[in-house]
Amino acid sequence: MKTFYGILLVILIWYVLSFIIGSSFILPPPHEVIINLLQQLKTQRFYLSLWNTVWKTLVVLFITSFIGILIGFLMGTNDTIYDIFRPIIMVIQAIPVVSWLAFVVFLWGIGWKGPILISTMSILPNTVFTTASGIKNIDRKLLEMVHLYKVPRSKIFRNVYLASIVPFVIAAIEVSIGNVWKVVLVTEFLVGGSGLGVELAWARQYVDVPRIYAITIVAVVLGIATERVFKAISKKVLKKWEMY
């Protein structure tokens, strides 16, 4: 119920700002945007664009989670690997998105590969460093004790390493989910061949402002929905590890 009142407050503020600004080219009133959104929901093109953005986002999340956790785990357990990979990951983290854009345009041109590569490179460093930090924060005395009592490696891996990094991994993925939709849409807008980002580019081209806001609402809903689903899953994982 509180969420409902929050949404009503946002709509009310939106109406007030729209009235004050007095220009639909800058901020159209909510009902114009809703009408535009309903019109788009009746078209096959909208669902095709939605699907193209969703699958690219899921691919980016999978790649960044799998590779990021793997590299972060290795960096956290081995100081030599950490020293070797840290500069590389820091360079990837520091490269501006516009440089990646220029790179993928020269390499592949417009298409689906560019958004996936750029989004992955933008999010991967956070997952790597968060996972490595989780491993490095494991109590060394605990590790010495389990080794002293010759606890099987499988149990050490599951009950010490995994149990220690799960909260860090979940935090890293939550941050990634918060950013991935925005990054994918921006890259689609600039170098994508299909998707909601491309629809935003076309809406800008035709100065269809209500359509821009309607697609933005869809992107916000997708981001919130993904975050809620992941939180529900992560809650079960934490309960399994007796951390919730």
CSV table of N, CA and C in Angstrom, one decimal, residues 49 51-64 97 100-124 179-199 201:
chain,number,residue,atom,x,y,z
A,49,SER,N,11.7,-5.7,-29.6
A,49,SER,CA,12.8,-4.8,-29.0
A,49,SER,C,13.0,-5.2,-27.5
A,51,TRP,N,12.5,-8.1,-26.0
A,51,TRP,CA,13.2,-9.4,-26.0
A,51,TRP,C,14.7,-9.2,-26.3
A,52,ASN,N,15.0,-8.4,-27.3
A,52,ASN,CA,16.4,-8.2,-27.7
A,52,ASN,C,17.2,-7.5,-26.6
A,53,THR,N,16.6,-6.6,-25.8
A,53,THR,CA,17.3,-6.0,-24.7
A,53,THR,C,17.4,-7.0,-23.5
A,54,VAL,N,16.3,-7.8,-23.3
A,54,VAL,CA,16.3,-8.7,-22.1
A,54,VAL,C,17.4,-9.8,-22.3
A,55,TRP,N,17.5,-10.4,-23.5
A,55,TRP,CA,18.5,-11.5,-23.6
A,55,TRP,C,19.9,-10.9,-23.6
A,56,LYS,N,20.1,-9.7,-24.1
A,56,LYS,CA,21.5,-9.2,-24.0
A,56,LYS,C,21.8,-8.9,-22.5
A,57,THR,N,20.9,-8.4,-21.8
A,57,THR,CA,21.1,-8.1,-20.4
A,57,THR,C,21.4,-9.4,-19.6
A,58,LEU,N,20.6,-10.4,-19.9
A,58,LEU,CA,20.8,-11.7,-19.2
A,58,LEU,C,22.2,-12.3,-19.5
A,59,VAL,N,22.6,-12.1,-20.8
A,59,VAL,CA,23.9,-12.7,-21.2
A,59,VAL,C,25.0,-11.9,-20.5
A,60,VAL,N,24.9,-10.6,-20.4
A,60,VAL,CA,25.9,-9.7,-19.7
A,60,VAL,C,26.0,-10.1,-18.2
A,61,LEU,N,24.8,-10.3,-17.6
A,61,LEU,CA,24.8,-10.7,-16.2
A,61,LEU,C,25.5,-12.1,-15.9
A,62,PHE,N,25.2,-13.0,-16.9
A,62,PHE,CA,25.8,-14.3,-16.7
A,62,PHE,C,27.3,-14.3,-16.9
A,63,ILE,N,27.7,-13.6,-17.9
A,63,ILE,CA,29.2,-13.5,-18.2
A,63,ILE,C,29.9,-12.8,-17.1
A,64,THR,N,29.4,-11.6,-16.6
A,64,THR,CA,30.1,-10.9,-15.6
A,64,THR,C,30.0,-11.7,-14.2
A,97,VAL,N,33.8,4.6,-21.5
A,97,VAL,CA,32.9,3.9,-22.3
A,97,VAL,C,33.0,4.4,-23.8
A,100,TRP,N,35.5,2.3,-25.6
A,100,TRP,CA,34.9,1.0,-26.0
A,100,TRP,C,34.0,1.2,-27.2
A,101,LEU,N,33.2,2.3,-27.2
A,101,LEU,CA,32.3,2.5,-28.4
A,101,LEU,C,33.1,2.6,-29.7
A,102,ALA,N,34.1,3.4,-29.6
A,102,ALA,CA,34.9,3.6,-30.9
A,102,ALA,C,35.5,2.3,-31.3
A,103,PHE,N,36.0,1.5,-30.3
A,103,PHE,CA,36.6,0.2,-30.6
A,103,PHE,C,35.6,-0.8,-31.3
A,104,VAL,N,34.4,-0.9,-30.7
A,104,VAL,CA,33.5,-1.9,-31.3
A,104,VAL,C,32.9,-1.4,-32.6
A,105,VAL,N,32.8,-0.1,-32.8
A,105,VAL,CA,32.4,0.4,-34.1
A,105,VAL,C,33.3,0.0,-35.2
A,106,PHE,N,34.7,0.2,-34.9
A,106,PHE,CA,35.7,-0.2,-35.9
A,106,PHE,C,35.7,-1.7,-36.1
A,107,LEU,N,35.5,-2.4,-35.0
A,107,LEU,CA,35.6,-3.9,-35.0
A,107,LEU,C,34.4,-4.6,-35.7
A,108,TRP,N,33.2,-4.2,-35.2
A,108,TRP,CA,32.0,-5.0,-35.6
A,108,TRP,C,31.0,-4.1,-36.3
A,109,GLY,N,31.1,-2.7,-36.1
A,109,GLY,CA,30.0,-1.9,-36.6
A,109,GLY,C,28.8,-1.9,-35.7
A,110,ILE,N,27.7,-1.6,-36.2
A,110,ILE,CA,26.4,-1.6,-35.4
A,110,ILE,C,25.9,-3.0,-35.3
A,111,GLY,N,25.5,-3.4,-34.1
A,111,GLY,CA,24.9,-4.8,-33.9
A,111,GLY,C,24.8,-5.2,-32.5
A,112,TRP,N,24.6,-6.4,-32.2
A,112,TRP,CA,24.4,-6.9,-30.8
A,112,TRP,C,25.7,-7.1,-30.0
A,113,LYS,N,26.8,-7.3,-30.8
A,113,LYS,CA,28.1,-7.7,-30.1
A,113,LYS,C,28.6,-6.5,-29.3
A,114,GLY,N,28.5,-5.3,-29.8
A,114,GLY,CA,29.0,-4.1,-29.1
A,114,GLY,C,28.3,-3.9,-27.8
A,115,PRO,N,27.0,-3.9,-27.7
A,115,PRO,CA,26.4,-3.7,-26.3
A,115,PRO,C,26.8,-4.7,-25.3
A,116,ILE,N,26.9,-6.0,-25.8
A,116,ILE,CA,27.3,-7.0,-24.8
A,116,ILE,C,28.7,-6.8,-24.3
A,117,LEU,N,29.7,-6.6,-25.3
A,117,LEU,CA,31.1,-6.4,-24.9
A,117,LEU,C,31.2,-5.2,-24.0
A,118,ILE,N,30.7,-4.0,-24.4
A,118,ILE,CA,30.9,-2.8,-23.6
A,118,ILE,C,30.2,-3.0,-22.2
A,119,SER,N,29.0,-3.5,-22.1
A,119,SER,CA,28.3,-3.7,-20.8
A,119,SER,C,29.1,-4.6,-19.9
A,120,THR,N,29.6,-5.7,-20.5
A,120,THR,CA,30.4,-6.7,-19.7
A,120,THR,C,31.7,-6.0,-19.2
A,121,MET,N,32.4,-5.3,-20.0
A,121,MET,CA,33.6,-4.6,-19.6
A,121,MET,C,33.4,-3.5,-18.5
A,122,SER,N,32.2,-3.0,-18.6
A,122,SER,CA,31.8,-1.9,-17.6
A,122,SER,C,31.5,-2.5,-16.2
A,123,ILE,N,30.9,-3.7,-16.2
A,123,ILE,CA,30.5,-4.2,-15.0
A,123,ILE,C,31.4,-5.3,-14.3
A,124,LEU,N,32.2,-5.9,-15.2
A,124,LEU,CA,33.1,-7.0,-14.7
A,124,LEU,C,34.0,-6.6,-13.6
A,179,ASN,N,23.0,-1.6,-12.5
A,179,ASN,CA,23.7,-0.8,-13.6
A,179,ASN,C,23.5,-1.4,-14.9
A,180,VAL,N,23.2,-2.8,-15.0
A,180,VAL,CA,23.3,-3.4,-16.3
A,180,VAL,C,22.2,-2.9,-17.3
A,181,TRP,N,21.0,-2.7,-16.8
A,181,TRP,CA,20.0,-2.2,-17.7
A,181,TRP,C,20.3,-0.8,-18.3
A,182,LYS,N,20.9,0.1,-17.5
A,182,LYS,CA,21.2,1.4,-17.9
A,182,LYS,C,22.4,1.3,-19.0
A,183,VAL,N,23.4,0.5,-18.7
A,183,VAL,CA,24.5,0.4,-19.6
A,183,VAL,C,24.1,-0.3,-20.9
A,184,VAL,N,23.3,-1.3,-20.9
A,184,VAL,CA,22.8,-2.0,-22.1
A,184,VAL,C,22.0,-1.0,-23.0
A,185,LEU,N,21.1,-0.3,-22.3
A,185,LEU,CA,20.3,0.7,-23.1
A,185,LEU,C,21.1,1.8,-23.7
A,186,VAL,N,22.1,2.3,-23.0
A,186,VAL,CA,23.0,3.3,-23.5
A,186,VAL,C,23.8,2.8,-24.7
A,187,THR,N,24.4,1.6,-24.6
A,187,THR,CA,25.1,1.0,-25.7
A,187,THR,C,24.3,0.7,-26.9
A,188,GLU,N,23.1,0.2,-26.6
A,188,GLU,CA,22.1,-0.1,-27.7
A,188,GLU,C,21.8,1.3,-28.4
A,189,PHE,N,21.6,2.3,-27.6
A,189,PHE,CA,21.3,3.6,-28.2
A,189,PHE,C,22.4,4.1,-29.2
A,190,LEU,N,23.6,3.8,-28.8
A,190,LEU,CA,24.8,4.3,-29.6
A,190,LEU,C,25.3,3.3,-30.7
A,191,VAL,N,25.3,2.0,-30.4
A,191,VAL,CA,25.9,1.1,-31.3
A,191,VAL,C,25.0,-0.2,-31.5
A,192,GLY,N,23.8,-0.2,-31.0
A,192,GLY,CA,23.0,-1.4,-31.1
A,192,GLY,C,22.3,-1.5,-32.4
A,193,GLY,N,21.9,-2.7,-32.8
A,193,GLY,CA,21.2,-2.9,-34.0
A,193,GLY,C,19.7,-3.1,-33.7
A,194,SER,N,19.4,-3.5,-32.4
A,194,SER,CA,18.0,-3.7,-32.0
A,194,SER,C,17.9,-3.6,-30.5
A,195,GLY,N,16.7,-3.4,-30.0
A,195,GLY,CA,16.5,-3.3,-28.6
A,195,GLY,C,15.8,-2.0,-28.2
A,196,LEU,N,15.5,-1.9,-26.9
A,196,LEU,CA,14.8,-0.7,-26.4
A,196,LEU,C,15.7,0.6,-26.6
A,197,GLY,N,17.0,0.4,-26.5
A,197,GLY,CA,17.9,1.5,-26.7
A,197,GLY,C,17.8,2.1,-28.1
A,198,VAL,N,17.7,1.2,-29.0
A,198,VAL,CA,17.5,1.6,-30.4
A,198,VAL,C,16.2,2.3,-30.6
A,199,GLU,N,15.1,1.8,-29.9
A,199,GLU,CA,13.8,2.4,-30.0
A,199,GLU,C,13.9,3.9,-29.4
A,201,ALA,N,16.6,5.7,-29.6
A,201,ALA,CA,17.3,6.5,-30.6
A,201,ALA,C,16.3,6.9,-31.7
